[in-house]
Coordinates of C-alpha atoms in Angstrom, one line a residue:
M1 CA -35.0 61.5 -24.5
A2 CA -34.5 64.3 -22.3
G3 CA -38.3 64.5 -21.9
I4 CA -38.6 61.4 -20.2
T5 CA -35.5 60.9 -18.6
G6 CA -36.6 59.4 -14.7
M7 CA -40.3 59.2 -15.8
R8 CA -41.9 56.2 -14.5
I9 CA -45.1 54.5 -13.2
P10 CA -45.4 52.1 -10.6
I11 CA -48.1 49.4 -10.9
Q12 CA -48.8 48.3 -7.1
G13 CA -48.5 44.6 -6.5
K14 CA -47.6 42.1 -3.5
A15 CA -44.5 41.9 -1.8
G16 CA -41.3 40.5 -3.3
P17 CA -38.9 41.3 -6.2
L18 CA -39.6 44.8 -8.2
L19 CA -39.9 44.7 -11.9
V20 CA -38.4 47.4 -14.2
C21 CA -39.8 47.2 -17.8
E22 CA -40.0 49.3 -21.1
G23 CA -43.7 49.5 -21.9
L24 CA -47.0 49.9 -20.2
A25 CA -48.7 47.0 -22.0
T26 CA -45.4 44.9 -21.1
G27 CA -45.7 46.2 -17.5
L28 CA -49.4 45.2 -17.1
S29 CA -49.0 41.9 -18.6
L30 CA -46.0 41.0 -16.2
H31 CA -48.2 42.5 -13.3
E32 CA -51.1 40.2 -14.3
A33 CA -49.0 37.2 -14.5
A34 CA -46.7 37.6 -11.4
G35 CA -48.7 39.8 -9.1
L36 CA -45.5 41.8 -8.4
T37 CA -44.9 45.7 -8.3
V38 CA -44.0 46.7 -11.7
V39 CA -42.1 50.1 -12.6
V40 CA -42.6 50.8 -16.1
A41 CA -39.9 53.1 -17.6
F42 CA -41.2 53.9 -21.3
A43 CA -37.7 53.6 -22.9
A44 CA -34.9 51.3 -23.2
N45 CA -32.8 54.0 -22.4
N46 CA -34.4 55.1 -19.6
L47 CA -34.3 51.7 -17.9
E48 CA -31.1 52.4 -16.0
V49 CA -32.1 55.8 -14.8
V50 CA -35.2 54.3 -13.3
A51 CA -33.8 51.1 -11.9
R52 CA -31.2 53.2 -10.1
M53 CA -34.0 55.3 -8.7
V54 CA -35.8 52.1 -7.5
R55 CA -32.6 50.9 -6.0
E56 CA -32.0 53.9 -3.9
R57 CA -35.4 53.8 -2.6
Y58 CA -35.3 50.2 -1.7
P59 CA -31.7 49.2 -1.4
K60 CA -32.5 45.6 -0.1
R61 CA -35.2 44.5 -2.5
E62 CA -34.5 42.3 -5.4
I63 CA -34.9 44.1 -8.9
I64 CA -35.7 42.2 -12.0
L65 CA -35.0 44.1 -15.1
A66 CA -37.8 42.7 -17.7
G67 CA -36.2 43.8 -20.9
D68 CA -37.3 43.3 -24.6
D69 CA -35.5 41.2 -27.3
D70 CA -35.4 43.8 -30.0
H71 CA -33.9 40.9 -32.1
A72 CA -34.4 42.8 -35.3
T73 CA -32.7 46.1 -34.5
T74 CA -29.1 46.5 -34.7
G75 CA -27.5 45.8 -31.0
N76 CA -30.8 44.9 -29.5
P77 CA -31.0 47.8 -27.4
G78 CA -34.0 46.5 -25.4
A79 CA -31.6 43.5 -24.1
S80 CA -28.5 45.4 -23.9
K81 CA -30.1 48.3 -22.0
A82 CA -32.0 45.8 -19.8
R83 CA -28.6 44.0 -19.0
A84 CA -26.6 47.2 -18.4
A85 CA -29.3 48.2 -16.1
A86 CA -29.4 44.9 -14.2
L87 CA -25.4 45.2 -13.9
A88 CA -25.9 48.9 -12.4
V89 CA -28.1 48.0 -9.6
G90 CA -27.1 44.3 -8.9
G91 CA -30.3 43.2 -10.2
K92 CA -31.5 40.1 -12.3
L93 CA -32.2 40.0 -15.9
A94 CA -35.3 38.5 -17.5
L95 CA -35.8 38.1 -21.5
P96 CA -38.6 36.7 -23.3
V97 CA -38.1 33.5 -24.9
F98 CA -40.3 32.8 -28.0
T99 CA -40.9 29.3 -29.6
P100 CA -40.0 29.7 -32.6
R101 CA -37.5 32.4 -31.5
G102 CA -37.9 35.8 -32.9
S103 CA -41.9 35.6 -33.2
G104 CA -42.0 38.4 -30.7
T105 CA -40.2 40.9 -28.8
D106 CA -41.7 41.8 -25.2
F107 CA -43.3 40.0 -22.3
N108 CA -46.7 41.4 -23.8
D109 CA -46.2 39.4 -27.0
L110 CA -45.4 36.6 -25.0
H111 CA -48.7 36.9 -23.0
Q112 CA -50.7 37.1 -26.1
A113 CA -48.8 34.3 -27.7
Q114 CA -48.4 31.7 -24.9
G115 CA -50.4 33.0 -22.1
L116 CA -49.9 34.2 -18.6
E117 CA -48.4 31.1 -17.4
A118 CA -45.5 31.3 -19.7
V119 CA -44.7 34.9 -18.6
R120 CA -44.7 34.0 -15.1
T121 CA -42.4 31.0 -15.6
Q122 CA -39.8 32.8 -17.5
V123 CA -40.0 35.7 -14.9
E124 CA -39.5 33.3 -12.0
A125 CA -36.6 31.9 -14.3
T126 CA -34.5 35.2 -14.0
H127 CA -30.7 35.0 -13.6
P128 CA -27.7 37.6 -13.0
P129 CA -26.9 39.7 -16.2
E130 CA -23.5 38.1 -16.2
S131 CA -24.8 34.8 -17.3
A132 CA -26.5 36.1 -20.1
V133 CA -23.2 37.6 -21.3
T134 CA -20.7 34.7 -20.7
A135 CA -23.2 31.6 -20.4
E136 CA -23.2 30.6 -24.1
A137 CA -19.5 30.9 -24.8
S138 CA -18.8 28.9 -21.7
W139 CA -21.0 26.2 -21.7
P140 CA -20.2 23.0 -23.5
E141 CA -22.2 21.7 -26.4
P142 CA -25.3 19.3 -25.4
V143 CA -25.0 15.8 -26.0
P144 CA -28.1 14.9 -27.8
F145 CA -30.2 12.0 -27.2
E146 CA -29.9 9.3 -30.0
T147 CA -33.2 9.5 -32.0
H148 CA -34.4 7.6 -35.2
T149 CA -36.7 9.4 -37.4
A150 CA -39.9 7.8 -38.4
P151 CA -40.8 9.6 -41.7
P152 CA -44.3 9.4 -43.5
L153 CA -45.1 6.3 -45.2
P154 CA -45.3 7.1 -48.9
V155 CA -48.6 6.6 -50.8
D156 CA -47.5 7.4 -54.3
G157 CA -47.1 3.7 -55.0
L158 CA -50.6 2.7 -54.3
P159 CA -53.4 2.4 -57.0
D160 CA -55.9 5.0 -57.2
W161 CA -58.6 3.5 -55.2
A162 CA -56.5 2.8 -52.2
R163 CA -54.5 6.2 -52.2
D164 CA -57.8 8.0 -52.5
F165 CA -59.1 6.2 -49.5
V166 CA -56.0 6.4 -47.1
L167 CA -56.0 10.3 -47.9
A168 CA -59.4 10.9 -47.7
A169 CA -59.8 8.8 -44.3
A170 CA -57.0 10.6 -42.8
E171 CA -58.5 13.9 -43.5
Q172 CA -61.9 12.8 -42.3
I173 CA -60.7 11.6 -39.0
Q174 CA -57.7 14.0 -38.6
V175 CA -55.0 11.4 -38.3
A176 CA -51.7 10.8 -40.0
P177 CA -52.0 9.1 -43.3
C178 CA -49.9 6.3 -42.1
L179 CA -52.3 5.2 -39.5
V180 CA -55.0 4.8 -42.2
L181 CA -52.3 3.1 -44.3
V182 CA -51.0 0.4 -42.0
N183 CA -54.8 -0.6 -41.4
V184 CA -55.4 -0.9 -45.2
L185 CA -52.5 -3.0 -45.4
G186 CA -53.6 -5.2 -42.8
V187 CA -57.2 -5.3 -44.5
V188 CA -55.7 -6.1 -48.0
S189 CA -53.6 -8.7 -46.2
A190 CA -56.5 -10.4 -44.8
C191 CA -58.1 -10.8 -48.1
A192 CA -54.9 -11.8 -49.7
A193 CA -54.1 -14.6 -47.3
R194 CA -54.3 -18.0 -48.6
R195 CA -55.2 -16.5 -52.0
F196 CA -51.8 -15.4 -53.3
R197 CA -48.2 -16.2 -52.9
V198 CA -45.1 -14.6 -54.5
Q199 CA -42.3 -16.3 -55.7
V200 CA -39.1 -14.5 -55.5
H201 CA -37.1 -17.2 -57.3
E202 CA -37.2 -20.7 -57.7
G203 CA -37.4 -22.4 -54.4
Y204 CA -38.1 -19.2 -52.5
S205 CA -41.6 -17.7 -52.1
E206 CA -43.5 -15.7 -49.3
P207 CA -47.3 -15.4 -48.2
L208 CA -48.9 -12.1 -48.1
N209 CA -49.9 -12.0 -44.9
L210 CA -48.5 -9.3 -42.6
Y211 CA -47.7 -8.7 -38.9
L212 CA -48.1 -5.0 -38.3
L213 CA -47.6 -2.9 -35.3
A214 CA -48.6 0.7 -35.0
P215 CA -48.4 2.0 -31.5
A216 CA -49.9 5.2 -30.7
P217 CA -50.9 7.0 -27.3
P218 CA -54.7 7.2 -26.2
A219 CA -56.8 10.0 -28.1
E220 CA -55.1 9.4 -31.1
R221 CA -58.2 8.1 -33.0
K222 CA -56.7 4.5 -33.7
S223 CA -60.1 2.8 -33.2
A224 CA -61.6 5.3 -35.7
A225 CA -59.0 4.8 -38.1
Q226 CA -59.2 1.1 -38.1
A227 CA -63.2 0.9 -37.9
V228 CA -63.3 2.9 -41.2
C229 CA -60.8 0.4 -43.0
L230 CA -62.4 -2.9 -41.7
A231 CA -66.0 -1.7 -42.2
P232 CA -66.1 -3.7 -45.9
L233 CA -64.8 -6.9 -44.2
L234 CA -67.4 -6.6 -41.7
D235 CA -70.0 -5.9 -44.1
W236 CA -69.0 -8.9 -46.2
E237 CA -69.4 -11.1 -43.0
R238 CA -72.6 -10.0 -42.6
D239 CA -73.5 -10.5 -46.3
Q240 CA -72.3 -14.0 -46.1
A241 CA -74.2 -14.7 -42.5
E242 CA -77.2 -13.6 -44.1
S243 CA -77.2 -15.5 -47.2
M244 CA -76.3 -18.7 -45.3
R245 CA -78.9 -18.1 -42.7
D246 CA -81.6 -20.5 -43.8
K247 CA -79.0 -23.0 -45.0
I248 CA -77.5 -23.2 -41.6
K249 CA -80.6 -23.6 -39.8
A250 CA -81.8 -26.3 -42.1
A251 CA -78.4 -28.3 -41.6
A252 CA -78.9 -27.5 -37.7
S253 CA -82.4 -28.9 -37.6
R254 CA -81.3 -32.0 -39.8
R255 CA -78.5 -32.8 -37.1
K256 CA -80.5 -32.4 -34.5
N257 CA -82.8 -34.9 -36.0
Q258 CA -80.1 -37.1 -36.5
E259 CA -78.8 -36.8 -32.8
A260 CA -82.6 -37.5 -31.8
I261 CA -82.4 -41.0 -33.3
I262 CA -79.0 -41.5 -32.3
S263 CA -80.2 -40.9 -28.7
G264 CA -83.2 -43.1 -29.0
L265 CA -80.9 -46.0 -30.1
R266 CA -78.6 -45.5 -27.2
G267 CA -81.7 -45.7 -25.0
K268 CA -82.3 -49.2 -26.3
L269 CA -79.0 -50.5 -25.8
A270 CA -79.3 -50.8 -22.1
K271 CA -82.6 -52.9 -22.5
A272 CA -81.6 -54.8 -25.7
K273 CA -80.6 -58.4 -25.3
T274 CA -76.9 -59.4 -25.7
E275 CA -77.4 -60.7 -29.4
D276 CA -79.2 -57.4 -30.5
R277 CA -76.7 -55.2 -29.0
A278 CA -73.9 -55.3 -31.5
A279 CA -76.4 -54.4 -34.2
L280 CA -77.6 -51.5 -32.4
M281 CA -74.0 -50.4 -31.7
T282 CA -73.3 -50.7 -35.4
E283 CA -76.1 -48.6 -36.4
V284 CA -75.2 -45.9 -33.8
E285 CA -71.6 -45.7 -35.1
R286 CA -73.1 -45.6 -38.7
L287 CA -75.2 -42.6 -37.9
E288 CA -72.8 -40.8 -36.0
L289 CA -70.4 -41.1 -39.1
E290 CA -73.3 -39.7 -41.1
L291 CA -73.8 -37.0 -38.9
E292 CA -74.3 -33.8 -40.9
E293 CA -71.7 -31.2 -40.3
V294 CA -73.5 -27.5 -39.8
P295 CA -71.9 -24.8 -41.9
R296 CA -70.7 -21.6 -40.5
S297 CA -70.5 -18.1 -42.0
P298 CA -67.1 -17.4 -43.0
R299 CA -65.1 -15.1 -40.8
L300 CA -62.4 -12.6 -41.8
V301 CA -61.8 -10.8 -38.5
A302 CA -61.3 -11.5 -34.9
D303 CA -60.2 -9.0 -32.1
D304 CA -58.3 -10.0 -29.1
V305 CA -58.6 -14.1 -28.4
T306 CA -56.7 -16.8 -26.9
A307 CA -54.4 -19.0 -28.8
E308 CA -57.0 -21.7 -28.5
A309 CA -59.8 -19.8 -29.9
L310 CA -57.9 -18.3 -32.7
A311 CA -56.8 -21.8 -33.7
A312 CA -60.2 -23.0 -33.9
L313 CA -61.6 -19.8 -35.7
M314 CA -58.4 -20.2 -38.3
S315 CA -59.1 -24.2 -38.6
D316 CA -63.0 -23.2 -39.4
N317 CA -62.0 -20.6 -42.1
G318 CA -59.5 -22.2 -44.2
E319 CA -56.5 -21.9 -42.0
R320 CA -56.7 -18.0 -42.2
M321 CA -57.8 -15.2 -40.0
A322 CA -57.0 -11.5 -39.2
V323 CA -56.6 -10.3 -35.9
M324 CA -56.9 -6.3 -36.0
S325 CA -57.2 -4.4 -32.5
A326 CA -56.7 -0.9 -31.5
E327 CA -55.3 -2.3 -28.2
G328 CA -52.7 -4.5 -27.0
G329 CA -54.6 -7.2 -25.2
L330 CA -53.3 -10.0 -27.6
F331 CA -49.9 -9.6 -26.2
D332 CA -51.3 -10.0 -22.6
T333 CA -52.9 -13.2 -23.5
L334 CA -50.1 -14.7 -25.7
G335 CA -47.4 -13.6 -22.7
G336 CA -49.7 -15.1 -20.0
R337 CA -50.2 -18.6 -21.6
Y338 CA -47.1 -20.6 -20.4
Q339 CA -45.8 -24.0 -21.5
N340 CA -42.6 -25.3 -19.7
G341 CA -42.2 -22.1 -18.3
L342 CA -42.3 -20.2 -21.6
P343 CA -45.2 -18.6 -23.3
N344 CA -46.8 -20.9 -25.8
L345 CA -46.3 -18.9 -29.2
D346 CA -46.2 -21.5 -31.6
L347 CA -49.3 -20.6 -33.7
I348 CA -48.3 -16.9 -33.6
L349 CA -44.7 -17.8 -34.7
K350 CA -45.5 -20.4 -37.3
A351 CA -48.6 -18.8 -38.7
H352 CA -46.5 -16.0 -40.3
P353 CA -44.4 -18.1 -42.7
G354 CA -47.3 -20.6 -43.0
E355 CA -45.5 -23.7 -41.4
P356 CA -47.5 -26.7 -40.2
V357 CA -48.8 -26.4 -36.6
R358 CA -50.6 -28.4 -33.8
V359 CA -52.5 -26.8 -31.2
D360 CA -53.8 -28.7 -28.5
R361 CA -56.9 -27.8 -26.8
K362 CA -58.4 -28.5 -23.1
G363 CA -61.0 -31.0 -23.3
G364 CA -61.0 -31.4 -27.1
Q365 CA -59.1 -32.6 -30.2
P366 CA -56.1 -30.9 -31.3
V367 CA -56.2 -28.4 -34.2
M368 CA -53.7 -29.3 -37.1
M369 CA -53.1 -26.7 -39.8
H370 CA -51.0 -27.5 -42.8
A371 CA -50.3 -23.6 -43.9
P372 CA -52.0 -21.4 -41.5
A373 CA -52.2 -17.6 -42.8
L374 CA -52.4 -14.9 -39.9
T375 CA -52.8 -11.5 -40.1
L376 CA -52.0 -9.1 -37.5
C377 CA -52.7 -5.3 -37.2
I378 CA -52.3 -4.0 -33.7
S379 CA -52.1 -0.3 -32.4
P380 CA -51.3 -0.5 -28.8
Q381 CA -50.3 2.3 -26.3
P382 CA -46.6 2.9 -26.4
D383 CA -45.9 1.6 -23.1
V384 CA -47.3 -1.8 -24.2
L385 CA -44.7 -1.7 -27.1
A386 CA -42.0 -0.8 -24.5
S387 CA -42.7 -3.9 -22.3
L388 CA -42.9 -6.6 -25.0
P389 CA -39.0 -7.4 -24.7
S390 CA -39.7 -8.1 -21.1
K391 CA -42.2 -10.8 -21.9
P392 CA -40.2 -14.4 -22.1
G393 CA -39.5 -15.5 -25.6
F394 CA -41.0 -12.5 -27.5
R395 CA -37.4 -11.3 -28.6
G396 CA -35.3 -14.6 -28.4
R397 CA -37.8 -16.5 -30.3
G398 CA -38.2 -14.1 -33.2
L399 CA -41.9 -12.8 -32.6
L400 CA -41.0 -9.2 -32.7
A401 CA -38.8 -9.7 -35.4
R402 CA -41.6 -10.8 -37.6
F403 CA -43.7 -7.4 -37.2
A404 CA -43.5 -4.3 -39.6
Y405 CA -43.6 -1.3 -37.2
V406 CA -45.3 2.0 -37.9
L407 CA -45.0 5.0 -35.7
P408 CA -47.9 7.7 -36.7
E409 CA -47.3 10.9 -36.5
S410 CA -49.2 12.6 -33.7
R411 CA -51.6 15.1 -34.9
M412 CA -53.0 16.1 -31.5
G413 CA -53.3 19.9 -31.1
R414 CA -53.6 20.4 -34.7
R415 CA -56.8 18.8 -35.6
K416 CA -59.7 20.4 -37.1
P417 CA -62.9 20.1 -35.1
L418 CA -64.8 18.8 -38.2
G419 CA -62.5 16.8 -41.1
Q420 CA -63.9 16.9 -44.4
A421 CA -66.3 14.1 -44.9
M422 CA -65.0 11.1 -47.4
P423 CA -66.5 11.4 -50.7
E424 CA -69.0 8.3 -51.6
H425 CA -67.2 7.3 -54.7
V426 CA -64.0 6.6 -52.7
S427 CA -65.6 4.6 -50.1
R428 CA -67.5 2.6 -52.7
A429 CA -64.5 2.0 -54.8
Y430 CA -62.5 1.1 -51.5
A431 CA -65.0 -1.6 -50.8
A432 CA -65.7 -2.9 -54.2
A433 CA -61.9 -3.7 -54.6
L434 CA -62.0 -5.5 -51.5
Y435 CA -65.0 -7.4 -52.3
E436 CA -63.4 -8.4 -55.8
L437 CA -60.6 -9.9 -54.0
L438 CA -62.7 -11.8 -51.5
G439 CA -64.7 -13.1 -54.5
L440 CA -61.4 -15.2 -55.8
D441 CA -61.1 -18.8 -54.6
P442 CA -58.9 -19.2 -51.6
G443 CA -56.5 -22.2 -51.0
Q444 CA -58.3 -24.8 -48.6
R445 CA -57.4 -27.0 -45.9
D446 CA -54.7 -29.3 -47.3
E447 CA -54.4 -27.2 -50.5
P448 CA -51.3 -25.2 -49.8
L449 CA -51.0 -24.0 -53.5
E450 CA -52.4 -20.3 -53.6
H451 CA -52.3 -18.1 -56.9
L452 CA -48.6 -17.9 -57.3
L453 CA -47.3 -14.4 -58.3
Q454 CA -44.1 -14.1 -60.2
L455 CA -41.6 -11.3 -60.5
G456 CA -40.6 -9.8 -63.6
P457 CA -37.0 -9.4 -64.7
A458 CA -37.0 -5.5 -63.4
A459 CA -38.7 -6.5 -60.1
H460 CA -36.3 -9.5 -59.3
D461 CA -33.2 -7.5 -60.1
A462 CA -34.3 -4.6 -57.9
W463 CA -35.6 -7.0 -54.9
C464 CA -31.8 -8.6 -55.0
E465 CA -30.2 -5.4 -55.1
F466 CA -32.2 -4.6 -52.0
A467 CA -31.6 -7.7 -50.1
S468 CA -27.9 -7.4 -50.9
A469 CA -27.6 -4.0 -49.4
I470 CA -29.5 -5.2 -46.4
E471 CA -27.1 -8.1 -45.9
V472 CA -24.1 -6.0 -45.8
E473 CA -25.4 -3.8 -43.0
L474 CA -26.2 -6.9 -40.7
V475 CA -22.7 -7.1 -39.4
D476 CA -21.4 -5.8 -36.2
G477 CA -21.0 -2.0 -36.7
G478 CA -23.7 -2.0 -39.5
Q479 CA -26.8 -0.1 -39.6
F480 CA -28.8 -2.9 -38.2
E481 CA -26.3 -4.1 -35.6
T482 CA -29.0 -4.0 -32.7
V483 CA -31.8 -5.2 -35.0
Q484 CA -30.3 -8.0 -37.2
D485 CA -33.2 -10.5 -36.1
W486 CA -35.7 -7.6 -37.6
A487 CA -33.6 -6.6 -40.7
G488 CA -32.9 -10.3 -41.7
K489 CA -36.5 -10.7 -42.3
L490 CA -36.6 -7.3 -44.1
P491 CA -36.1 -8.6 -47.5
G492 CA -39.0 -10.9 -46.9
L493 CA -41.4 -8.1 -46.0
A494 CA -40.5 -6.3 -49.2
A495 CA -41.5 -9.2 -51.2
R496 CA -44.8 -9.5 -49.4
L497 CA -45.3 -5.9 -49.9
A498 CA -44.5 -6.2 -53.5
G499 CA -47.2 -9.0 -53.7
L500 CA -49.9 -7.0 -52.2
L501 CA -49.3 -4.0 -53.9
H502 CA -49.5 -6.0 -57.2
V503 CA -52.6 -7.6 -56.0
M504 CA -54.3 -4.3 -55.1
K505 CA -53.4 -2.9 -58.6
H506 CA -54.5 -6.0 -60.6
L507 CA -57.0 -7.6 -58.1
A508 CA -58.8 -10.5 -59.5
E509 CA -56.6 -10.3 -62.8
A510 CA -53.3 -10.3 -60.6
P511 CA -52.4 -14.0 -61.2
V512 CA -52.2 -13.1 -64.9
H513 CA -49.7 -10.3 -64.7
A514 CA -46.0 -10.7 -63.5
V515 CA -45.1 -8.3 -60.7
S516 CA -43.5 -5.0 -62.3
G517 CA -40.5 -3.3 -61.5
Q518 CA -42.4 -0.2 -60.7
T519 CA -44.5 -2.1 -58.2
M520 CA -41.2 -3.7 -56.8
E521 CA -39.6 0.0 -56.4
A522 CA -43.0 1.0 -54.6
A523 CA -42.7 -1.9 -52.2
L524 CA -39.0 -1.1 -51.7
S525 CA -39.6 2.3 -51.1
L526 CA -42.3 1.4 -48.4
A527 CA -40.1 -1.1 -46.8
G528 CA -37.2 1.3 -46.8
T529 CA -39.3 3.8 -44.9
M530 CA -40.5 1.3 -42.5
V531 CA -36.6 0.7 -41.5
G532 CA -36.7 4.3 -39.8
H533 CA -40.0 3.3 -37.9
A534 CA -38.5 0.1 -36.9
L535 CA -35.5 1.4 -35.5
A536 CA -37.2 3.9 -33.4
A537 CA -39.7 1.0 -32.0
F538 CA -36.8 -1.1 -31.0
G539 CA -35.5 2.2 -29.5
L540 CA -38.6 2.5 -27.5
M541 CA -38.4 -1.2 -26.6
G542 CA -35.0 -0.8 -25.2
A543 CA -35.5 2.6 -23.7
D544 CA -34.3 3.4 -20.1
P545 CA -37.2 4.7 -18.3
D546 CA -35.1 7.4 -16.8
Q547 CA -33.9 8.5 -20.1
E548 CA -37.5 8.9 -21.3
T549 CA -38.2 10.9 -18.5
A550 CA -35.3 13.1 -19.5
K551 CA -36.6 13.5 -22.9
K552 CA -39.8 14.6 -21.7
E553 CA -38.3 17.2 -19.5
L554 CA -36.3 18.4 -22.2
A555 CA -39.3 18.5 -24.6
W556 CA -40.9 20.9 -21.8
L557 CA -37.9 23.1 -21.6
K558 CA -38.1 23.6 -25.2
R559 CA -41.9 24.4 -25.3
A560 CA -42.0 26.7 -22.2
G561 CA -38.5 28.5 -23.4
V562 CA -37.5 28.9 -19.7
N563 CA -33.9 29.6 -18.9
R564 CA -33.8 28.9 -15.3
F565 CA -36.3 26.7 -13.4
T566 CA -36.5 24.4 -10.3
A567 CA -37.2 20.7 -9.6
R568 CA -40.6 21.4 -8.6
D569 CA -41.2 23.3 -12.0
A570 CA -40.2 20.4 -13.8
H571 CA -42.4 17.7 -11.9
R572 CA -45.2 20.1 -12.4
A573 CA -44.8 20.1 -15.9
V574 CA -44.4 16.3 -16.5
R575 CA -46.1 14.9 -13.5
G576 CA -49.1 13.4 -15.8
T577 CA -46.8 10.6 -17.1
C578 CA -44.1 10.8 -14.4
P579 CA -46.0 11.1 -11.3
K580 CA -42.8 10.5 -8.7
A581 CA -40.7 13.1 -7.7
E582 CA -37.9 10.3 -7.9
Q583 CA -38.5 10.3 -11.5
V584 CA -38.1 13.5 -12.3
R585 CA -34.7 14.0 -10.1
H586 CA -33.2 10.9 -12.4
G587 CA -34.3 12.4 -15.4
L588 CA -32.8 16.0 -14.3
A589 CA -29.5 14.4 -13.4
I590 CA -29.4 12.8 -16.9
L591 CA -30.1 16.1 -18.5
E592 CA -27.2 17.5 -16.3
E593 CA -24.8 14.8 -17.4
R594 CA -25.6 15.7 -21.3
A595 CA -25.0 19.4 -20.3
F596 CA -28.6 20.6 -21.1
I597 CA -28.8 22.1 -17.8
W598 CA -26.9 23.1 -14.8
Q599 CA -27.7 22.7 -10.8
E600 CA -26.9 25.8 -9.1
A601 CA -25.3 25.7 -5.7
P602 CA -27.8 26.2 -3.0
S603 CA -28.0 29.4 -1.0
E604 CA -26.3 29.7 2.1
V605 CA -29.1 31.4 3.6
R606 CA -32.0 29.1 4.9
K607 CA -35.5 29.9 5.5
P608 CA -37.7 28.3 7.8
G609 CA -40.0 25.5 6.7
R610 CA -39.5 23.0 3.6
A611 CA -36.3 23.1 2.1
P612 CA -36.0 25.1 -1.1
S613 CA -36.2 23.1 -4.4
P614 CA -33.1 22.7 -6.5
T615 CA -32.7 25.3 -9.0
Y616 CA -31.1 24.6 -12.7
V617 CA -30.0 27.0 -15.4
V618 CA -30.6 25.9 -19.0
N619 CA -27.6 25.8 -21.4
P620 CA -28.1 28.7 -23.9
K621 CA -27.0 26.4 -26.8
L622 CA -30.3 24.4 -26.4
W623 CA -31.8 26.9 -28.5
G624 CA -29.3 27.4 -30.9
P625 CA -28.7 30.3 -33.1
E626 CA -32.4 30.5 -34.6
S627 CA -34.2 27.7 -32.8

């Protein structure tokens, strides 16, 4: 130590605070990040000596001790010596903060791990050393935001062909498996609708069509996930259209001929004698009754459609249809179609349980359906989800309660440039299973009896136990107090999932077997996991915009690891989603109320020009002992 006492190397920079640090590499990183003059002291024990020398030469300059965080060394000499030096010269203290904590020791490590911007931000967020000693003990515990976990959906209960496809598609596209799973459930639901129904007990059964909602931000590859799942259904539609092409053309030709004959007879009516008109009119009526219906190739899937167009599509396709979209345009369409001051949601509401419905069409005959079966699988952006409760009737009439919610985990920032291609045998097995389901005869118009799936004794007992457990939590103060409308339909959702898993397992042989206890347990596991997703989704739908801003600011603080910042810093960090300064201020006020941050009193010395941005200190307890 004697050999280096007082030894120092200055690195000249711009006017402003003077930085004093231990090592040369650290000094170079600090200089490059902040552009300030840095004095390198070479050792922790030399920091105070050098700091006093700097203070003697520059009595009025601000001095910042940029210490090391020697967390693995007893007594943490880097931090303790820097703190003592700052106290000795009336300077400020800057210690590097890493995420996760303990992954480095000095500002050069921070430079390598998180870049120069992180170094600059943390240097600017310096504080008097006393706060480092006393802050954690004096700060109150932060009040955390209420959060609901949305754990991964289990795939173990799927048959091999479905599980292999979900995992392979997720790897190929680089998305969370549950984003693929929700689309697979939508596709299988589209195949099973009006083909199967699960009977829970005498007098109570459920159809197998699902309403699924999986919100995710842009760039999460929602469209790619949906496309790979939908591909076999679209191939099937094309196959059907091709096989029926000649039949459709021939029927259309015959109808044109019939219409031409009718047109010719109508032309004669105007010139016909009175005694001949009755016979001509009778002949026209007979021919019109005999007009050949031109067949249409079957459809399984539609995108965003109006209620009128959807009703026509369903009527033409055995009263069933699937609307699958990676956007939320359907909600805008439904929310904008009014009748007596409220959105006309009748078709969407009644096509979930399969109740009879009549849809009036402008300029056309009303569409009547006996047991419509609609499948919805929508992946809107989160802001679309948040807006749904504000649409009249969506919550009050039970539309939002009909959905199963899935919030896929984001993979952005962790995706591989090239995912592993799906093995051909996996995609073939997936397509073959769907084609086998589509080969079964579905119930037709005015034929409500689908293949009825029965629960085995073990499956029935497990379902009853699940339904009872849900029921007791519907009371005020229970787990589902705020989502009673949704949770009240959860046992029905579980039954539908059990029916779908049974169909996926047995395919064409599904009606022969009873739903097993094992299949029901897999369905209940899936439904139970969806509870966390639903609570999180309803939390987003009822979220306060200012609180959402506060959460984004808090996430930035955790990422950046700052312990001091200005309102302007926060605005720069979140302006992509919170462009207005007023939003940012409201969010910071909430963080202060919850004891995450504290606003420092403004300096009494005012400089000319724009008023300084408010400065905030971060509660040290935010990081926790090891976080």
